[in-house]
Short mmCIF file of C-alpha atoms and ligand atoms in Angstrom, two decimals:
data_model
loop_
_atom_site.label_atom_id
_atom_site.label_comp_id
_atom_site.label_asym_id
_atom_site.label_seq_id
_atom_site.Cartn_x
_atom_site.Cartn_y
_atom_site.Cartn_z
CA MET A 1 91.68 114.62 121.91
CA THR A 2 90.99 111.95 124.32
CA VAL A 3 91.81 109.44 121.55
CA ILE A 4 95.21 110.97 121.15
CA GLN A 5 96.14 110.79 124.84
CA ASP A 6 94.75 107.29 125.07
CA THR A 7 96.80 106.03 122.33
CA GLN A 8 99.80 107.71 123.28
CA LEU A 9 99.89 105.72 126.50
CA GLN A 10 99.60 102.43 124.65
CA ASP A 11 102.76 100.10 124.41
CA THR A 12 103.80 100.11 120.77
CA GLN A 13 104.68 96.43 121.04
CA GLY A 14 102.58 93.92 119.11
CA THR A 15 100.35 96.28 117.27
CA GLY A 16 100.30 97.23 113.53
CA LEU A 17 101.45 100.53 112.16
CA ALA A 18 98.95 102.73 114.08
CA ASP A 19 99.20 106.43 114.40
CA ASN A 20 97.82 108.52 117.07
CA TYR A 21 94.74 109.52 115.12
CA GLY A 22 93.26 106.12 114.80
CA ARG A 23 94.70 105.19 111.46
CA VAL A 24 96.57 102.15 110.67
CA ALA A 25 98.75 101.88 107.81
CA THR A 26 98.60 98.78 105.65
CA ASP A 27 99.70 99.86 102.41
CA LEU A 28 103.47 100.26 101.79
CA ARG A 29 104.99 102.32 99.09
CA VAL A 30 108.66 101.13 98.59
CA SER A 31 111.08 103.37 96.35
CA LEU A 32 113.56 101.24 94.69
CA THR A 33 115.77 104.12 93.20
CA ASP A 34 115.61 107.90 93.06
CA ARG A 35 116.82 107.77 89.40
CA CYS A 36 114.69 108.35 86.30
CA ASN A 37 114.87 108.27 82.70
CA LEU A 38 112.36 111.00 82.12
CA ARG A 39 112.33 114.65 83.49
CA CYS A 40 108.66 115.27 83.91
CA THR A 41 108.35 118.96 84.58
CA TYR A 42 106.05 118.38 87.74
CA CYS A 43 108.74 116.18 89.27
CA MET A 44 112.30 117.08 88.29
CA PRO A 45 114.50 119.68 86.94
CA GLU A 46 115.95 119.09 83.36
CA GLU A 47 119.41 118.37 84.75
CA GLY A 48 118.05 115.71 87.00
CA LEU A 49 119.04 115.62 90.73
CA ASP A 50 121.96 114.64 92.87
CA TRP A 51 121.20 110.92 92.96
CA LEU A 52 121.77 108.84 96.16
CA ALA A 53 125.11 107.10 96.17
CA LYS A 54 125.05 103.19 95.93
CA PRO A 55 126.14 102.64 99.35
CA GLU A 56 123.24 104.82 100.71
CA LEU A 57 120.70 102.51 98.77
CA LEU A 58 119.27 99.48 100.48
CA THR A 59 120.45 96.32 98.73
CA ASP A 60 117.97 93.98 97.33
CA ASP A 61 118.29 91.83 100.42
CA GLU A 62 117.77 94.84 102.78
CA VAL A 63 114.67 95.79 100.78
CA VAL A 64 113.33 92.22 101.06
CA ARG A 65 114.24 92.13 104.69
CA LEU A 66 112.28 95.40 105.50
CA VAL A 67 109.31 94.39 103.42
CA THR A 68 109.17 91.01 105.29
CA VAL A 69 109.15 92.77 108.54
CA ALA A 70 106.28 95.04 107.33
CA VAL A 71 104.20 92.07 106.05
CA THR A 72 104.95 89.31 108.53
CA GLN A 73 104.92 91.70 111.85
CA LEU A 74 103.12 94.85 110.96
CA GLY A 75 100.02 93.94 109.13
CA VAL A 76 100.97 95.57 105.77
CA HIS A 77 99.17 93.76 103.14
CA GLU A 78 99.64 95.91 99.97
CA ILE A 79 103.15 96.65 98.63
CA ARG A 80 103.63 99.04 95.77
CA PHE A 81 107.11 99.40 94.23
CA THR A 82 107.91 102.90 92.77
CA GLY A 83 110.71 105.40 92.54
CA GLY A 84 112.15 107.46 90.72
CA GLU A 85 111.81 104.82 87.91
CA PRO A 86 111.59 101.26 89.54
CA LEU A 87 112.12 99.44 86.07
CA LEU A 88 115.73 100.99 86.36
CA ARG A 89 116.30 98.69 89.43
CA ARG A 90 118.29 95.72 88.15
CA GLY A 91 117.02 93.39 90.95
CA LEU A 92 113.33 94.37 90.52
CA VAL A 93 112.15 90.91 89.23
CA ASP A 94 113.77 89.19 92.10
CA ILE A 95 112.54 91.56 94.65
CA VAL A 96 108.86 91.03 93.28
CA ALA A 97 109.28 87.33 93.32
CA ARG A 98 110.64 87.29 96.98
CA THR A 99 107.82 89.60 98.01
CA THR A 100 104.97 87.71 96.56
CA ALA A 101 106.35 84.48 98.18
CA LEU A 102 105.65 85.95 101.61
CA ALA A 103 103.08 84.80 103.92
CA PRO A 104 100.62 86.00 104.22
CA ARG A 105 100.76 86.89 100.51
CA PRO A 106 100.60 90.72 100.06
CA GLU A 107 99.15 92.29 96.84
CA VAL A 108 102.08 93.62 94.93
CA SER A 109 101.92 96.37 92.26
CA LEU A 110 104.27 98.82 90.55
CA THR A 111 104.10 102.44 89.56
CA THR A 112 106.17 103.06 86.53
CA ASN A 113 106.48 105.46 83.70
CA GLY A 114 106.25 102.36 81.35
CA ILE A 115 109.80 102.67 79.65
CA GLY A 116 111.15 99.26 79.52
CA LEU A 117 108.02 97.62 80.66
CA ALA A 118 107.58 96.08 77.16
CA ARG A 119 110.67 94.01 78.01
CA GLN A 120 109.82 93.24 81.70
CA ALA A 121 106.11 92.71 81.83
CA GLN A 122 105.92 89.01 81.29
CA ALA A 123 108.94 88.38 83.67
CA LEU A 124 107.18 90.53 86.35
CA LYS A 125 104.05 88.65 85.84
CA ASP A 126 105.78 85.44 86.20
CA ALA A 127 107.45 86.81 89.43
CA GLY A 128 103.78 87.35 90.83
CA LEU A 129 103.26 91.05 90.12
CA ASP A 130 99.48 91.69 90.35
CA ARG A 131 99.24 95.00 88.69
CA VAL A 132 100.82 98.22 87.18
CA ASN A 133 100.09 101.82 87.09
CA VAL A 134 101.71 103.39 84.11
CA SER A 135 101.88 107.28 84.05
CA LEU A 136 100.92 108.90 80.81
CA ASP A 137 99.85 112.43 80.87
CA THR A 138 99.18 112.94 77.12
CA VAL A 139 98.54 110.93 73.91
CA ASP A 140 100.11 113.70 71.69
CA PRO A 141 103.93 112.87 71.27
CA ASP A 142 105.08 116.49 70.99
CA THR A 143 103.30 117.37 74.21
CA PHE A 144 104.85 114.34 75.73
CA LYS A 145 108.18 115.52 74.63
CA ARG A 146 107.69 118.91 76.19
CA LEU A 147 106.24 117.49 79.44
CA THR A 148 108.73 114.75 80.09
CA ARG A 149 111.68 116.28 78.14
CA ARG A 150 112.27 112.98 76.38
CA ASP A 151 111.02 111.52 73.03
CA ARG A 152 109.82 108.32 74.59
CA MET A 153 105.97 108.10 74.18
CA LYS A 154 106.33 105.02 71.89
CA ASP A 155 108.16 103.07 74.61
CA VAL A 156 105.54 103.83 77.05
CA LEU A 157 102.53 102.87 74.60
CA ALA A 158 104.59 99.54 74.11
CA GLY A 159 104.86 98.98 77.70
CA LEU A 160 101.11 99.49 78.30
CA THR A 161 100.39 97.02 75.72
CA ALA A 162 102.72 94.49 77.16
CA ALA A 163 101.36 94.90 80.64
CA GLN A 164 98.02 94.09 79.20
CA GLU A 165 98.97 91.08 77.27
CA ALA A 166 100.96 89.79 80.29
CA GLY A 167 97.67 89.99 82.40
CA LEU A 168 98.88 92.76 84.76
CA THR A 169 95.47 93.90 84.97
CA PRO A 170 93.53 95.96 85.37
CA VAL A 171 96.17 98.27 83.82
CA LYS A 172 95.90 101.70 85.44
CA VAL A 173 97.03 104.88 83.74
CA ASN A 174 97.96 107.91 86.07
CA ALA A 175 97.90 111.33 84.41
CA VAL A 176 98.74 114.78 85.93
CA LEU A 177 97.54 117.79 84.01
CA MET A 178 99.82 120.95 83.85
CA ARG A 179 98.59 124.41 82.95
CA GLY A 180 100.10 125.44 79.63
CA LEU A 181 101.04 121.86 78.60
CA ASN A 182 98.42 119.30 78.56
CA GLU A 183 95.76 121.22 80.75
CA ALA A 184 92.74 120.52 78.32
CA GLU A 185 93.67 116.70 77.32
CA ALA A 186 91.33 115.01 79.98
CA PRO A 187 88.77 113.85 77.25
CA GLN A 188 91.49 112.64 74.87
CA LEU A 189 93.20 110.72 77.65
CA LEU A 190 89.86 109.15 78.74
CA GLU A 191 89.03 108.33 75.09
CA PHE A 192 92.35 106.53 74.74
CA CYS A 193 92.03 104.54 77.82
CA LEU A 194 88.39 103.56 77.05
CA GLU A 195 89.42 102.22 73.67
CA HIS A 196 92.45 100.15 75.16
CA GLY A 197 90.70 98.95 78.40
CA TYR A 198 92.90 100.90 80.66
CA GLU A 199 91.48 102.35 83.89
CA LEU A 200 92.47 106.09 83.96
CA ARG A 201 93.02 108.23 87.08
CA PHE A 202 93.74 111.83 87.24
CA ILE A 203 96.12 113.06 90.11
CA GLU A 204 95.97 116.70 91.03
CA GLN A 205 99.46 118.37 90.75
CA MET A 206 101.07 118.47 94.28
CA PRO A 207 103.90 120.79 95.63
CA LEU A 208 106.43 118.01 95.39
CA ASP A 209 108.61 119.04 92.46
CA ALA A 210 112.28 119.56 93.24
CA GLN A 211 112.11 122.82 91.69
CA HIS A 212 109.38 124.19 93.93
CA GLY A 213 107.32 125.30 90.86
CA TRP A 214 104.09 124.42 92.08
CA ASP A 215 101.50 127.20 92.26
CA ARG A 216 98.12 126.82 93.65
CA ALA A 217 96.64 129.69 91.50
CA THR A 218 97.38 127.80 88.20
CA MET A 219 97.17 124.21 89.16
CA VAL A 220 94.47 122.23 87.28
CA THR A 221 91.79 121.07 89.77
CA ALA A 222 89.73 118.13 90.11
CA ASP A 223 86.63 120.22 89.46
CA GLU A 224 88.07 121.45 86.30
CA ILE A 225 88.96 117.93 85.18
CA LEU A 226 85.55 116.96 85.86
CA ALA A 227 84.01 119.68 83.90
CA GLN A 228 86.22 118.89 80.91
CA LEU A 229 85.01 115.20 81.12
CA THR A 230 81.45 115.94 81.57
CA ASP A 231 81.41 117.99 78.40
CA ARG A 232 82.06 114.80 76.45
CA PHE A 233 81.09 111.89 78.60
CA HIS A 234 78.21 110.97 81.10
CA LEU A 235 79.62 110.49 84.46
CA THR A 236 77.93 108.80 87.40
CA PRO A 237 79.41 108.11 90.67
CA ASP A 238 80.64 104.58 90.93
CA ASP A 239 79.00 103.38 94.09
CA ALA A 240 80.61 99.83 93.94
CA SER A 241 84.03 101.28 94.54
CA LYS A 242 83.36 103.02 97.80
CA ARG A 243 86.17 105.55 98.54
CA GLY A 244 87.19 104.27 101.91
CA SER A 245 90.85 104.56 102.13
CA ALA A 246 91.27 104.60 98.23
CA PRO A 247 92.00 108.09 97.39
CA ALA A 248 90.30 108.12 93.85
CA GLU A 249 86.86 109.24 93.58
CA SER A 250 85.48 106.85 90.94
CA PHE A 251 82.96 107.47 88.17
CA LEU A 252 81.14 105.25 85.58
CA VAL A 253 81.75 106.36 82.15
CA ASP A 254 78.53 106.54 80.03
CA GLY A 255 76.88 104.09 82.22
CA GLY A 256 79.93 101.89 82.79
CA PRO A 257 81.24 99.32 83.15
CA GLN A 258 84.47 101.45 82.48
CA THR A 259 85.36 104.09 85.24
CA VAL A 260 87.51 107.00 85.51
CA GLY A 261 89.10 108.22 88.82
CA ILE A 262 90.24 111.61 90.21
CA ILE A 263 92.69 111.89 93.03
CA ALA A 264 92.09 115.39 94.52
CA SER A 265 94.90 115.36 96.94
CA VAL A 266 95.01 119.19 97.12
CA THR A 267 91.42 120.39 96.73
CA ARG A 268 89.73 117.39 98.47
CA PRO A 269 92.21 115.88 100.73
CA PHE A 270 91.67 112.28 102.14
CA CYS A 271 94.17 112.40 104.87
CA GLY A 272 91.66 111.16 107.55
CA ASP A 273 91.25 107.82 105.68
CA CYS A 274 95.09 107.44 104.93
CA ASP A 275 96.51 104.10 105.32
CA ARG A 276 99.90 104.61 103.62
CA VAL A 277 103.41 104.29 104.71
CA ARG A 278 106.55 104.87 102.73
CA LEU A 279 109.82 103.45 102.57
CA THR A 280 112.65 105.39 100.75
CA ALA A 281 115.30 103.81 98.54
CA ASP A 282 117.88 104.77 101.32
CA GLY A 283 115.81 102.90 104.10
CA GLN A 284 114.00 105.88 105.69
CA VAL A 285 110.34 105.55 106.79
CA ARG A 286 108.09 108.32 105.98
CA ASP A 287 104.65 108.34 107.54
CA CYS A 288 103.40 110.79 104.74
CA LEU A 289 104.31 112.15 101.24
CA PHE A 290 104.46 115.56 102.93
CA ALA A 291 106.28 114.63 106.06
CA ARG A 292 109.06 116.85 107.22
CA THR A 293 110.77 114.15 109.17
CA GLU A 294 111.79 110.72 108.48
CA SER A 295 112.81 107.57 110.72
CA ASP A 296 116.07 105.72 109.81
CA LEU A 297 115.76 102.10 109.58
CA ARG A 298 118.80 101.49 107.45
CA THR A 299 121.27 102.25 110.28
CA ALA A 300 119.57 99.93 112.64
CA LEU A 301 119.33 97.34 110.06
CA ARG A 302 123.04 97.54 109.17
CA ALA A 303 123.95 97.49 112.86
CA GLY A 304 122.40 94.11 113.23
CA ALA A 305 118.94 94.82 114.44
CA ASP A 306 116.67 91.83 114.70
CA ASP A 307 113.13 91.74 113.14
CA ALA A 308 111.47 92.63 116.48
CA GLU A 309 113.66 95.67 116.83
CA LEU A 310 113.05 96.84 113.32
CA ALA A 311 109.27 96.38 113.61
CA ASP A 312 109.29 98.41 116.83
CA ARG A 313 111.22 101.24 115.40
CA TRP A 314 108.81 101.21 112.57
CA ARG A 315 105.83 101.38 114.84
CA ARG A 316 107.27 104.22 116.82
CA ALA A 317 108.01 106.04 113.49
CA MET A 318 104.15 106.04 112.85
CA ARG A 319 103.24 107.89 116.02
CA GLY A 320 104.24 111.09 114.91
CA LYS A 321 102.03 111.15 111.77
CA LEU A 322 100.24 114.53 111.44
CA PRO A 323 96.38 114.43 111.00
CA GLY A 324 96.61 116.14 107.43
CA HIS A 325 99.28 117.15 104.87
CA GLY A 326 98.48 120.84 105.53
CA ILE A 327 98.92 121.91 101.90
CA ASN A 328 96.08 124.41 102.30
CA ASP A 329 97.54 125.90 105.54
CA PRO A 330 99.23 129.24 105.24
CA SER A 331 102.37 127.84 107.16
CA PHE A 332 102.57 124.83 104.68
CA LEU A 333 106.28 124.03 103.79
CA GLN A 334 107.10 121.70 101.23
CA PRO A 335 109.31 118.78 102.29
CA SER A 336 112.87 118.74 101.36
CA ARG A 337 112.89 115.62 99.29
CA PRO A 338 111.01 115.64 95.97
CA MET A 339 108.46 113.07 94.83
CA SER A 340 110.98 111.27 92.80
CA ALA A 341 113.19 110.52 96.06
CA ILE A 342 110.29 109.79 98.45
CA GLY A 343 108.46 107.40 96.21
CA GLY A 344 105.21 108.39 94.62
N1 LIG B 1 108.48 107.06 87.68
C1 LIG B 1 107.24 106.37 87.98
C2 LIG B 1 106.15 107.05 87.39
O1 LIG B 1 106.28 108.20 86.80
O2 LIG B 1 105.03 106.43 87.32
C3 LIG B 1 107.11 106.26 89.59
C4 LIG B 1 107.32 107.43 90.45
S1 LIG B 1 106.42 108.78 90.13
C5 LIG B 1 106.96 109.83 91.37
C6 LIG B 1 104.95 108.24 90.77
C7 LIG B 1 103.64 109.09 90.39
O3 LIG B 1 103.77 110.30 90.95
C8 LIG B 1 103.46 109.35 88.96
O4 LIG B 1 102.34 108.91 88.51
C9 LIG B 1 103.58 110.69 88.70
O5 LIG B 1 102.74 111.21 87.67
C10 LIG B 1 103.28 111.32 90.04
N2 LIG B 1 103.88 112.49 90.40
C11 LIG B 1 105.11 112.79 90.41
N3 LIG B 1 105.13 114.30 90.66
C12 LIG B 1 103.94 114.62 91.02
C13 LIG B 1 103.32 115.96 91.54
N4 LIG B 1 104.08 116.95 91.79
N5 LIG B 1 101.98 115.90 91.63
C14 LIG B 1 101.28 114.82 91.42
N6 LIG B 1 101.63 113.81 91.06
C15 LIG B 1 102.95 113.65 90.77
FE1 LIG B 2 110.46 110.16 86.60
FE2 LIG B 2 108.12 109.47 87.44
FE3 LIG B 2 109.24 111.74 88.22
FE4 LIG B 2 108.32 111.48 85.64
S1 LIG B 2 107.07 111.30 87.66
S2 LIG B 2 110.35 112.28 86.35
S3 LIG B 2 108.78 109.51 85.25
S4 LIG B 2 109.99 109.74 88.79
#
């Protein structure tokens, strides 16, 4: 309690993105679009969503301006571009190039469904992109089609190969397991990733789908995923990758060196170590995936605010960050924006 009161009294000028619980955000997730060419059942309804209108979206210059403020004034040193599907953003390569040219140079990565990555991987590497996370929840084309409602698994596999060939390494694969769809596929996914040299991380399904279909009683938990994996592989804690603010618990597979990670956002929350902040494609700062409020930077930006004012608004936006996401509280309310509009 004392900490909270002390920090509340501090001037926000000149500090990084600190919140009232002693956490400092240094990892910025930037959503470049809310649109997507897949319809993953844990994310979007079949018919898609009401996409943001073009004038609402930050332009490429506006994205780079806010990223520049974050890196040069607010201590952010990791930038991850996401969406929606960020490869659908026409200016992506240029945005990446301008971000990697900043001093101090941030680490820059991309979370993508992989469709179109085969075409863009080399250009992204040349623009300075450091790494990619590709989402792939199944290695069975029929299950892929049911889960994403699109028959595009081949494109994703081609994207993964191209990313590795371009040196966007380590190539990470994100997988969400869904009851009744791919619930028992953890070992097959791990086998596939081991064979190709990809680093696999499972993410527990979170209540962030637009359809509000998440159900705690049926979600596939981290414990269940671990049980599936240990039936087939020998897993030992990967002490070298201490959890710190990294949300994945990492395990050496069959003695290593390859690893597998599990992000247990629901059953083992890591909010106390959170170092993230998000910027939506329409220029709103979100201090948490599950935040129920946002802070508008776009209006100030378009009204001519200078960098110092934008930085100050951003700092103030972080003060209200709650200590935890509260998914496990009886009073939990899902945020009004779904994952695809927030930027996962
Ligand atoms: N379209 C890109 C992709 O799929 O990688 C980037 C955006 S997507 C919202 C980012 C990540 O969020 C993906 O790895 C996806 O699997 C994950 N995701 C989406 N909805 C989720 C949910 N309800 N629970 C857990 N993870 C989710
Ligand atoms: Fe699209 Fe990614 Fe959502 Fe799937 S998880 S629908 S690929 S934004």
